Amino acid sequence: MSYYFTLTYPQNLAPCSIGDLLRKLLIPRKWRHYLRIEQNILINKRYRPFNQLIYPGEIIEITLNHVDSAQGNYAASGILPDIIYEDKDLLVINKPAGQKTHPNLTETDTALNDCATYLRHTPFIVHRLDMLTSGLLLIAKNAAVVPILNRQLTTKTFHREYLAVVNNSANLKDVGTIDLPIGRDPHDPRKRMVCSDGLQSITHYQVISRTQTTALIKLSLATGRTHQIRVHLAALNSPIIGDPLYNCKFSEGEFLHLTAYQMSFYKPFSFEQVSIKLPEEKIRLLN
């Protein structure tokens, strides 16, 4: 299958070589190689060697013929997702709490199964949300944009922010950074824990409002470990309300007060930044 993309080199950027342009767009080295040998990048309808410059206002056309993916097919669930944003390459949905991001084996009730229902073909996973976490989830409609978005995650140009309500508000400064390594809990395969031999894990937070016993906080991640926010806040003795794994005050029937409410990224094969915020009426923990 071939994938075709077109863009205009922005007026606010200085001229650069074709090779540098492709690196700025985070196009993988293998694809850059094929674009060169097959001459499948055109500037104003003509091929231009990679060491030549491109100038503001020029039209770029990219055709990719060597895109592959190891991801399997996802069956349709029969349920439509709650779509917050859509363009020709991407979906951003509002994943409900209690739903997995993607299926294992024969599961058909995950967020990506819902997206398969809407798209009528298999979507592609970019990142995950914990099953108990609600909020914004970015989905790729085609395999060509996945490596670009993965590189944005690695280079931190794909930003995500979360809201949480926690117990023991007095334990939190108004603004802070939690830098504690996280590893597996040897006593419970479901859990993670702060441990000296764990992976570096960094969470930034800001308190938005407080009561005597709780706080509403905004969080962003510098790393992306499993259960990172939940483990870090529990380590400060300010666990998230409704957390069955890390809050000893959890009561049956509570939901996890953690939602991914805001994200920003660059549309693949473009220089356009997109910022998306979950509508307040859809943020369950604020209700």
PDB file of C-alpha atoms in Angstrom:
ATOM      1  CA  MET A   1       0.000   0.000   0.000  1.00  0.00           C
ATOM      2  CA  SER A   2       1.178   3.538  -0.790  1.00  0.00           C
ATOM      3  CA  TYR A   3       0.648   6.585   1.411  1.00  0.00           C
ATOM      4  CA  TYR A   4       0.629  10.120   0.048  1.00  0.00           C
ATOM      5  CA  PHE A   5       1.174  13.335   2.020  1.00  0.00           C
ATOM      6  CA  THR A   6       1.470  16.933   0.928  1.00  0.00           C
ATOM      7  CA  LEU A   7       2.425  20.087   2.821  1.00  0.00           C
ATOM      8  CA  THR A   8       3.645  23.615   2.265  1.00  0.00           C
ATOM      9  CA  TYR A   9       6.994  24.598   3.756  1.00  0.00           C
ATOM     10  CA  PRO A  10       6.095  27.272   6.354  1.00  0.00           C
ATOM     11  CA  GLN A  11       6.800  30.937   5.747  1.00  0.00           C
ATOM     12  CA  ASN A  12       8.294  31.378   9.225  1.00  0.00           C
ATOM     13  CA  LEU A  13      11.062  28.787   8.748  1.00  0.00           C
ATOM     14  CA  ALA A  14      14.489  29.394   7.247  1.00  0.00           C
ATOM     15  CA  PRO A  15      15.442  27.484   4.111  1.00  0.00           C
ATOM     16  CA  CYS A  16      16.896  24.051   4.802  1.00  0.00           C
ATOM     17  CA  SER A  17      18.083  21.039   2.847  1.00  0.00           C
ATOM     18  CA  ILE A  18      15.632  18.327   1.791  1.00  0.00           C
ATOM     19  CA  GLY A  19      17.459  15.867   4.042  1.00  0.00           C
ATOM     20  CA  ASP A  20      17.134  18.185   7.045  1.00  0.00           C
ATOM     21  CA  LEU A  21      13.469  18.735   6.231  1.00  0.00           C
ATOM     22  CA  LEU A  22      12.777  14.996   6.444  1.00  0.00           C
ATOM     23  CA  ARG A  23      14.655  14.781   9.753  1.00  0.00           C
ATOM     24  CA  LYS A  24      12.625  17.720  11.108  1.00  0.00           C
ATOM     25  CA  LEU A  25       9.473  15.834  10.149  1.00  0.00           C
ATOM     26  CA  LEU A  26      10.806  12.829  12.156  1.00  0.00           C
ATOM     27  CA  ILE A  27      10.627  10.538   9.126  1.00  0.00           C
ATOM     28  CA  PRO A  28      12.547   7.307   9.842  1.00  0.00           C
ATOM     29  CA  ARG A  29      15.931   6.801   8.200  1.00  0.00           C
ATOM     30  CA  LYS A  30      14.743   3.738   6.252  1.00  0.00           C
ATOM     31  CA  TRP A  31      11.908   5.739   4.696  1.00  0.00           C
ATOM     32  CA  ARG A  32      14.265   8.631   3.876  1.00  0.00           C
ATOM     33  CA  HIS A  33      16.442   6.139   1.998  1.00  0.00           C
ATOM     34  CA  TYR A  34      13.548   4.921  -0.133  1.00  0.00           C
ATOM     35  CA  LEU A  35      12.338   8.462  -0.787  1.00  0.00           C
ATOM     36  CA  ARG A  36      15.786   9.285  -2.170  1.00  0.00           C
ATOM     37  CA  ILE A  37      16.398   6.210  -4.317  1.00  0.00           C
ATOM     38  CA  GLU A  38      12.823   6.133  -5.654  1.00  0.00           C
ATOM     39  CA  GLN A  39      12.673   9.938  -5.992  1.00  0.00           C
ATOM     40  CA  ASN A  40       9.335   9.912  -4.205  1.00  0.00           C
ATOM     41  CA  ILE A  41       9.643  13.341  -2.646  1.00  0.00           C
ATOM     42  CA  LEU A  42       8.710  16.138  -5.017  1.00  0.00           C
ATOM     43  CA  ILE A  43       9.203  19.868  -4.504  1.00  0.00           C
ATOM     44  CA  ASN A  44       6.873  21.904  -6.691  1.00  0.00           C
ATOM     45  CA  LYS A  45       6.228  18.709  -8.747  1.00  0.00           C
ATOM     46  CA  ARG A  46       9.939  17.991  -9.366  1.00  0.00           C
ATOM     47  CA  TYR A  47      12.475  15.794  -7.570  1.00  0.00           C
ATOM     48  CA  ARG A  48      15.280  17.700  -5.870  1.00  0.00           C
ATOM     49  CA  PRO A  49      18.493  16.106  -4.474  1.00  0.00           C
ATOM     50  CA  PHE A  50      18.581  15.908  -0.693  1.00  0.00           C
ATOM     51  CA  ASN A  51      21.455  18.379  -0.328  1.00  0.00           C
ATOM     52  CA  GLN A  52      19.516  21.121  -2.119  1.00  0.00           C
ATOM     53  CA  LEU A  53      17.489  23.714  -0.238  1.00  0.00           C
ATOM     54  CA  ILE A  54      13.747  24.049   0.168  1.00  0.00           C
ATOM     55  CA  TYR A  55      12.249  27.531   0.621  1.00  0.00           C
ATOM     56  CA  PRO A  56       9.156  28.913   2.377  1.00  0.00           C
ATOM     57  CA  GLY A  57       5.983  28.505   0.358  1.00  0.00           C
ATOM     58  CA  GLU A  58       7.208  25.548  -1.693  1.00  0.00           C
ATOM     59  CA  ILE A  59       4.906  22.539  -2.041  1.00  0.00           C
ATOM     60  CA  ILE A  60       6.192  19.160  -0.814  1.00  0.00           C
ATOM     61  CA  GLU A  61       4.696  15.837  -1.931  1.00  0.00           C
ATOM     62  CA  ILE A  62       5.752  12.601  -0.212  1.00  0.00           C
ATOM     63  CA  THR A  63       4.812   9.086  -1.345  1.00  0.00           C
ATOM     64  CA  LEU A  64       5.695   6.144   0.912  1.00  0.00           C
ATOM     65  CA  ASN A  65       5.753   2.624  -0.577  1.00  0.00           C
ATOM     66  CA  HIS A  66       7.546   0.682   2.158  1.00  0.00           C
ATOM     67  CA  VAL A  67       5.365   1.030   5.248  1.00  0.00           C
ATOM     68  CA  ASP A  68       4.923  -2.096   7.318  1.00  0.00           C
ATOM     69  CA  SER A  69       3.417  -2.897  10.700  1.00  0.00           C
ATOM     70  CA  ALA A  70       3.574  -5.917  12.974  1.00  0.00           C
ATOM     71  CA  GLN A  71       0.232  -5.047  14.547  1.00  0.00           C
ATOM     72  CA  GLY A  72      -2.568  -7.552  14.063  1.00  0.00           C
ATOM     73  CA  ASN A  73      -6.183  -6.898  13.174  1.00  0.00           C
ATOM     74  CA  TYR A  74      -8.689  -5.702  15.780  1.00  0.00           C
ATOM     75  CA  ALA A  75     -12.280  -6.843  15.521  1.00  0.00           C
ATOM     76  CA  ALA A  76     -15.101  -4.312  15.657  1.00  0.00           C
ATOM     77  CA  SER A  77     -16.919  -4.126  19.012  1.00  0.00           C
ATOM     78  CA  GLY A  78     -20.166  -2.804  17.575  1.00  0.00           C
ATOM     79  CA  ILE A  79     -19.875   0.268  19.849  1.00  0.00           C
ATOM     80  CA  LEU A  80     -18.871   3.722  18.621  1.00  0.00           C
ATOM     81  CA  PRO A  81     -16.131   5.648  20.476  1.00  0.00           C
ATOM     82  CA  ASP A  82     -16.611   9.132  21.940  1.00  0.00           C
ATOM     83  CA  ILE A  83     -14.657  11.142  19.358  1.00  0.00           C
ATOM     84  CA  ILE A  84     -13.117  14.434  20.503  1.00  0.00           C
ATOM     85  CA  TYR A  85     -10.950  15.185  17.443  1.00  0.00           C
ATOM     86  CA  GLU A  86     -10.526  13.724  13.961  1.00  0.00           C
ATOM     87  CA  ASP A  87      -8.534  14.401  10.814  1.00  0.00           C
ATOM     88  CA  LYS A  88      -7.587  12.227   7.844  1.00  0.00           C
ATOM     89  CA  ASP A  89      -4.842  10.411   9.780  1.00  0.00           C
ATOM     90  CA  LEU A  90      -5.830  10.570  13.453  1.00  0.00           C
ATOM     91  CA  LEU A  91      -8.586  10.102  16.006  1.00  0.00           C
ATOM     92  CA  VAL A  92      -8.594  11.366  19.576  1.00  0.00           C
ATOM     93  CA  ILE A  93     -11.236   9.676  21.681  1.00  0.00           C
ATOM     94  CA  ASN A  94     -12.472   9.964  25.241  1.00  0.00           C
ATOM     95  CA  LYS A  95     -11.759   6.524  26.684  1.00  0.00           C
ATOM     96  CA  PRO A  96     -14.058   5.635  29.578  1.00  0.00           C
ATOM     97  CA  ALA A  97     -12.700   4.422  32.898  1.00  0.00           C
ATOM     98  CA  GLY A  98     -12.731   0.639  33.150  1.00  0.00           C
ATOM     99  CA  GLN A  99     -11.981  -0.018  29.486  1.00  0.00           C
ATOM    100  CA  LYS A 100      -8.686  -1.402  28.176  1.00  0.00           C
ATOM    101  CA  THR A 101      -6.845   0.501  25.461  1.00  0.00           C
ATOM    102  CA  HIS A 102      -6.246  -2.498  23.194  1.00  0.00           C
ATOM    103  CA  PRO A 103      -7.253  -6.162  23.093  1.00  0.00           C
ATOM    104  CA  ASN A 104      -5.352  -9.284  24.020  1.00  0.00           C
ATOM    105  CA  LEU A 105      -6.101 -12.496  22.119  1.00  0.00           C
ATOM    106  CA  THR A 106      -9.833 -12.596  21.381  1.00  0.00           C
ATOM    107  CA  GLU A 107     -11.032  -9.560  23.368  1.00  0.00           C
ATOM    108  CA  THR A 108     -13.418  -7.306  21.465  1.00  0.00           C
ATOM    109  CA  ASP A 109     -14.484  -4.711  24.052  1.00  0.00           C
ATOM    110  CA  THR A 110     -11.485  -2.351  24.172  1.00  0.00           C
ATOM    111  CA  ALA A 111     -11.067   1.230  22.981  1.00  0.00           C
ATOM    112  CA  LEU A 112      -9.380   0.110  19.768  1.00  0.00           C
ATOM    113  CA  ASN A 113     -12.208  -2.326  19.060  1.00  0.00           C
ATOM    114  CA  ASP A 114     -14.599   0.633  19.336  1.00  0.00           C
ATOM    115  CA  CYS A 115     -12.413   2.603  16.923  1.00  0.00           C
ATOM    116  CA  ALA A 116     -12.462  -0.350  14.512  1.00  0.00           C
ATOM    117  CA  THR A 117     -16.260  -0.113  14.568  1.00  0.00           C
ATOM    118  CA  TYR A 118     -16.124   3.559  13.590  1.00  0.00           C
ATOM    119  CA  LEU A 119     -13.333   3.309  11.012  1.00  0.00           C
ATOM    120  CA  ARG A 120     -14.434  -0.044   9.548  1.00  0.00           C
ATOM    121  CA  HIS A 121     -10.799  -1.096   9.532  1.00  0.00           C
ATOM    122  CA  THR A 122      -8.129  -1.788  12.138  1.00  0.00           C
ATOM    123  CA  PRO A 123      -6.771   1.309  13.901  1.00  0.00           C
ATOM    124  CA  PHE A 124      -3.173   1.580  15.085  1.00  0.00           C
ATOM    125  CA  ILE A 125      -2.053   2.070  18.667  1.00  0.00           C
ATOM    126  CA  VAL A 126       0.146   5.063  19.554  1.00  0.00           C
ATOM    127  CA  HIS A 127       0.091   5.146  23.364  1.00  0.00           C
ATOM    128  CA  ARG A 128      -1.916   3.610  26.193  1.00  0.00           C
ATOM    129  CA  LEU A 129      -4.033   4.622  29.141  1.00  0.00           C
ATOM    130  CA  ASP A 130      -4.405   2.386  32.187  1.00  0.00           C
ATOM    131  CA  MET A 131      -7.717   0.537  32.140  1.00  0.00           C
ATOM    132  CA  LEU A 132      -9.007   2.534  35.149  1.00  0.00           C
ATOM    133  CA  THR A 133      -7.875   5.894  33.727  1.00  0.00           C
ATOM    134  CA  SER A 134     -10.318   7.875  31.599  1.00  0.00           C
ATOM    135  CA  GLY A 135      -9.704  10.579  29.047  1.00  0.00           C
ATOM    136  CA  LEU A 136      -7.939  11.480  25.832  1.00  0.00           C
ATOM    137  CA  LEU A 137      -6.420   8.671  23.784  1.00  0.00           C
ATOM    138  CA  LEU A 138      -4.712   9.255  20.427  1.00  0.00           C
ATOM    139  CA  ILE A 139      -5.346   6.639  17.720  1.00  0.00           C
ATOM    140  CA  ALA A 140      -3.669   6.391  14.296  1.00  0.00           C
ATOM    141  CA  LYS A 141      -5.843   5.634  11.281  1.00  0.00           C
ATOM    142  CA  ASN A 142      -2.915   4.291   9.238  1.00  0.00           C
ATOM    143  CA  ALA A 143       0.492   2.708   9.803  1.00  0.00           C
ATOM    144  CA  ALA A 144       2.422   5.536   8.108  1.00  0.00           C
ATOM    145  CA  VAL A 145       1.882   8.028  10.914  1.00  0.00           C
ATOM    146  CA  VAL A 146       2.729   5.670  13.808  1.00  0.00           C
ATOM    147  CA  PRO A 147       6.563   5.977  13.698  1.00  0.00           C
ATOM    148  CA  ILE A 148       6.268   9.773  13.513  1.00  0.00           C
ATOM    149  CA  LEU A 149       4.057   9.907  16.598  1.00  0.00           C
ATOM    150  CA  ASN A 150       6.291   7.427  18.432  1.00  0.00           C
ATOM    151  CA  ARG A 151       9.233   9.730  17.810  1.00  0.00           C
ATOM    152  CA  GLN A 152       7.217  12.651  19.162  1.00  0.00           C
ATOM    153  CA  LEU A 153       6.697  10.657  22.353  1.00  0.00           C
ATOM    154  CA  THR A 154      10.450  10.000  22.553  1.00  0.00           C
ATOM    155  CA  THR A 155      11.441  13.615  21.835  1.00  0.00           C
ATOM    156  CA  LYS A 156       8.768  14.989  24.215  1.00  0.00           C
ATOM    157  CA  THR A 157       7.004  16.995  21.488  1.00  0.00           C
ATOM    158  CA  PHE A 158       3.877  14.958  22.233  1.00  0.00           C
ATOM    159  CA  HIS A 159       2.641  16.346  25.560  1.00  0.00           C
ATOM    160  CA  ARG A 160      -0.080  14.893  27.802  1.00  0.00           C
ATOM    161  CA  GLU A 161      -1.573  16.351  30.968  1.00  0.00           C
ATOM    162  CA  TYR A 162      -3.764  14.705  33.571  1.00  0.00           C
ATOM    163  CA  LEU A 163      -6.124  15.732  36.349  1.00  0.00           C
ATOM    164  CA  ALA A 164      -6.430  13.781  39.592  1.00  0.00           C
ATOM    165  CA  VAL A 165      -8.148  14.113  42.956  1.00  0.00           C
ATOM    166  CA  VAL A 166      -6.082  12.819  45.864  1.00  0.00           C
ATOM    167  CA  ASN A 167      -6.346  12.252  49.594  1.00  0.00           C
ATOM    168  CA  ASN A 168      -4.132  13.976  52.158  1.00  0.00           C
ATOM    169  CA  SER A 169      -3.734  17.315  50.398  1.00  0.00           C
ATOM    170  CA  ALA A 170      -1.392  18.635  53.097  1.00  0.00           C
ATOM    171  CA  ASN A 171       1.348  16.302  51.835  1.00  0.00           C
ATOM    172  CA  LEU A 172       1.626  18.172  48.527  1.00  0.00           C
ATOM    173  CA  LYS A 173       3.412  21.450  47.801  1.00  0.00           C
ATOM    174  CA  ASP A 174       1.625  23.892  45.509  1.00  0.00           C
ATOM    175  CA  VAL A 175       4.013  22.892  42.709  1.00  0.00           C
ATOM    176  CA  GLY A 176       6.394  19.975  42.714  1.00  0.00           C
ATOM    177  CA  THR A 177       8.311  17.271  40.877  1.00  0.00           C
ATOM    178  CA  ILE A 178       8.356  13.632  41.946  1.00  0.00           C
ATOM    179  CA  ASP A 179      11.589  11.920  40.878  1.00  0.00           C
ATOM    180  CA  LEU A 180      11.419   8.368  42.210  1.00  0.00           C
ATOM    181  CA  PRO A 181      12.397   5.174  40.328  1.00  0.00           C
ATOM    182  CA  ILE A 182       9.627   2.657  39.668  1.00  0.00           C
ATOM    183  CA  GLY A 183       9.845  -1.121  39.296  1.00  0.00           C
ATOM    184  CA  ARG A 184       7.626  -4.169  39.603  1.00  0.00           C
ATOM    185  CA  ASP A 185       6.136  -5.163  42.934  1.00  0.00           C
ATOM    186  CA  PRO A 186       7.551  -8.649  43.633  1.00  0.00           C
ATOM    187  CA  HIS A 187       4.525  -9.541  45.760  1.00  0.00           C
ATOM    188  CA  ASP A 188       1.759  -8.538  43.317  1.00  0.00           C
ATOM    189  CA  PRO A 189       2.134  -8.847  39.522  1.00  0.00           C
ATOM    190  CA  ARG A 190      -0.580  -6.214  39.000  1.00  0.00           C
ATOM    191  CA  LYS A 191       1.343  -3.515  40.856  1.00  0.00           C
ATOM    192  CA  ARG A 192       4.397  -1.298  40.532  1.00  0.00           C
ATOM    193  CA  MET A 193       6.358   0.276  43.368  1.00  0.00           C
ATOM    194  CA  VAL A 194       9.070   2.822  44.112  1.00  0.00           C
ATOM    195  CA  CYS A 195      12.351   0.933  44.427  1.00  0.00           C
ATOM    196  CA  SER A 196      16.028   1.829  44.233  1.00  0.00           C
ATOM    197  CA  ASP A 197      16.684  -0.463  41.255  1.00  0.00           C
ATOM    198  CA  GLY A 198      13.644   0.691  39.284  1.00  0.00           C
ATOM    199  CA  LEU A 199      13.524   2.771  36.100  1.00  0.00           C
ATOM    200  CA  GLN A 200      13.870   6.546  36.373  1.00  0.00           C
ATOM    201  CA  SER A 201      10.396   8.063  36.640  1.00  0.00           C
ATOM    202  CA  ILE A 202       9.593  11.786  36.787  1.00  0.00           C
ATOM    203  CA  THR A 203       6.177  13.369  37.353  1.00  0.00           C
ATOM    204  CA  HIS A 204       5.466  17.116  37.540  1.00  0.00           C
ATOM    205  CA  TYR A 205       2.382  18.352  39.383  1.00  0.00           C
ATOM    206  CA  GLN A 206       0.540  21.539  40.345  1.00  0.00           C
ATOM    207  CA  VAL A 207      -2.224  21.837  42.914  1.00  0.00           C
ATOM    208  CA  ILE A 208      -5.285  23.542  41.420  1.00  0.00           C
ATOM    209  CA  SER A 209      -7.508  23.556  44.515  1.00  0.00           C
ATOM    210  CA  ARG A 210      -7.595  22.048  47.999  1.00  0.00           C
ATOM    211  CA  THR A 211      -9.967  21.096  50.747  1.00  0.00           C
ATOM    212  CA  GLN A 212      -8.848  20.081  54.217  1.00  0.00           C
ATOM    213  CA  THR A 213      -8.471  16.481  53.095  1.00  0.00           C
ATOM    214  CA  THR A 214      -8.314  16.388  49.273  1.00  0.00           C
ATOM    215  CA  ALA A 215      -6.679  18.207  46.386  1.00  0.00           C
ATOM    216  CA  LEU A 216      -7.380  18.582  42.674  1.00  0.00           C
ATOM    217  CA  ILE A 217      -4.038  18.472  40.871  1.00  0.00           C
ATOM    218  CA  LYS A 218      -2.721  18.769  37.321  1.00  0.00           C
ATOM    219  CA  LEU A 219       0.068  16.420  36.290  1.00  0.00           C
ATOM    220  CA  SER A 220       2.438  15.917  33.386  1.00  0.00           C
ATOM    221  CA  LEU A 221       4.880  13.100  32.754  1.00  0.00           C
ATOM    222  CA  ALA A 222       8.546  13.380  31.830  1.00  0.00           C
ATOM    223  CA  THR A 223       8.649   9.566  31.608  1.00  0.00           C
ATOM    224  CA  GLY A 224       5.940   7.011  30.873  1.00  0.00           C
ATOM    225  CA  ARG A 225       6.093   4.108  33.301  1.00  0.00           C
ATOM    226  CA  THR A 226       3.161   1.802  33.999  1.00  0.00           C
ATOM    227  CA  HIS A 227       0.963   3.265  36.800  1.00  0.00           C
ATOM    228  CA  GLN A 228       3.493   6.107  37.169  1.00  0.00           C
ATOM    229  CA  ILE A 229       1.118   8.800  38.432  1.00  0.00           C
ATOM    230  CA  ARG A 230      -0.664   6.396  40.755  1.00  0.00           C
ATOM    231  CA  VAL A 231       2.564   5.026  42.248  1.00  0.00           C
ATOM    232  CA  HIS A 232       4.217   8.435  42.648  1.00  0.00           C
ATOM    233  CA  LEU A 233       1.253  10.017  44.422  1.00  0.00           C
ATOM    234  CA  ALA A 234       0.870   6.999  46.693  1.00  0.00           C
ATOM    235  CA  ALA A 235       4.570   7.281  47.537  1.00  0.00           C
ATOM    236  CA  LEU A 236       3.890  10.815  48.841  1.00  0.00           C
ATOM    237  CA  ASN A 237       1.000   9.402  50.900  1.00  0.00           C
ATOM    238  CA  SER A 238      -1.439  11.325  48.714  1.00  0.00           C
ATOM    239  CA  PRO A 239      -3.004   8.447  46.751  1.00  0.00           C
ATOM    240  CA  ILE A 240      -5.625   9.032  44.094  1.00  0.00           C
ATOM    241  CA  ILE A 241      -9.193   8.669  45.317  1.00  0.00           C
ATOM    242  CA  GLY A 242     -10.755   5.474  43.996  1.00  0.00           C
ATOM    243  CA  ASP A 243      -7.460   3.675  43.369  1.00  0.00           C
ATOM    244  CA  PRO A 244      -7.995   0.005  44.269  1.00  0.00           C
ATOM    245  CA  LEU A 245      -4.291  -0.866  44.096  1.00  0.00           C
ATOM    246  CA  TYR A 246      -2.542   2.051  45.792  1.00  0.00           C
ATOM    247  CA  ASN A 247      -5.101   3.708  48.086  1.00  0.00           C
ATOM    248  CA  CYS A 248      -5.766   1.859  51.351  1.00  0.00           C
ATOM    249  CA  LYS A 249      -8.973   3.910  51.777  1.00  0.00           C
ATOM    250  CA  PHE A 250     -10.485   2.546  48.565  1.00  0.00           C
ATOM    251  CA  SER A 251     -14.156   1.606  48.853  1.00  0.00           C
ATOM    252  CA  GLU A 252     -15.854  -0.881  46.543  1.00  0.00           C
ATOM    253  CA  GLY A 253     -17.724   0.915  43.772  1.00  0.00           C
ATOM    254  CA  GLU A 254     -15.474   3.993  43.654  1.00  0.00           C
ATOM    255  CA  PHE A 255     -13.960   5.037  40.323  1.00  0.00           C
ATOM    256  CA  LEU A 256     -10.377   6.167  39.864  1.00  0.00           C
ATOM    257  CA  HIS A 257     -10.238   9.986  39.975  1.00  0.00           C
ATOM    258  CA  LEU A 258      -7.649  10.274  37.208  1.00  0.00           C
ATOM    259  CA  THR A 259      -8.277  11.515  33.683  1.00  0.00           C
ATOM    260  CA  ALA A 260      -6.099  12.467  30.710  1.00  0.00           C
ATOM    261  CA  TYR A 261      -7.616  15.857  29.949  1.00  0.00           C
ATOM    262  CA  GLN A 262      -5.226  17.626  27.597  1.00  0.00           C
ATOM    263  CA  MET A 263      -2.707  16.761  24.867  1.00  0.00           C
ATOM    264  CA  SER A 264      -0.694  18.501  22.175  1.00  0.00           C
ATOM    265  CA  PHE A 265       1.278  17.083  19.248  1.00  0.00           C
ATOM    266  CA  TYR A 266       2.358  17.884  15.706  1.00  0.00           C
ATOM    267  CA  LYS A 267       0.257  16.453  12.919  1.00  0.00           C
ATOM    268  CA  PRO A 268       2.449  13.909  11.110  1.00  0.00           C
ATOM    269  CA  PHE A 269       4.052  15.095   7.874  1.00  0.00           C
ATOM    270  CA  SER A 270       3.359  18.713   8.799  1.00  0.00           C
ATOM    271  CA  PHE A 271       4.551  21.547  11.008  1.00  0.00           C
ATOM    272  CA  GLU A 272       1.079  22.134  12.460  1.00  0.00           C
ATOM    273  CA  GLN A 273       0.706  21.754  16.206  1.00  0.00           C
ATOM    274  CA  VAL A 274      -2.636  20.528  17.528  1.00  0.00           C
ATOM    275  CA  SER A 275      -3.823  21.121  21.098  1.00  0.00           C
ATOM    276  CA  ILE A 276      -6.856  19.214  22.372  1.00  0.00           C
ATOM    277  CA  LYS A 277      -8.649  19.589  25.682  1.00  0.00           C
ATOM    278  CA  LEU A 278     -11.353  17.319  27.034  1.00  0.00           C
ATOM    279  CA  PRO A 279     -14.596  19.315  27.442  1.00  0.00           C
ATOM    280  CA  GLU A 280     -15.230  20.008  31.121  1.00  0.00           C
ATOM    281  CA  GLU A 281     -18.604  18.263  31.054  1.00  0.00           C
ATOM    282  CA  LYS A 282     -16.800  15.049  30.056  1.00  0.00           C
ATOM    283  CA  ILE A 283     -14.298  15.164  32.947  1.00  0.00           C
ATOM    284  CA  ARG A 284     -16.018  12.769  35.301  1.00  0.00           C
ATOM    285  CA  LEU A 285     -13.856  13.509  38.348  1.00  0.00           C
ATOM    286  CA  LEU A 286     -15.027  17.139  38.353  1.00  0.00           C
ATOM    287  CA  ASN A 287     -18.709  16.185  38.477  1.00  0.00           C
TER     288      ASN A 287
END
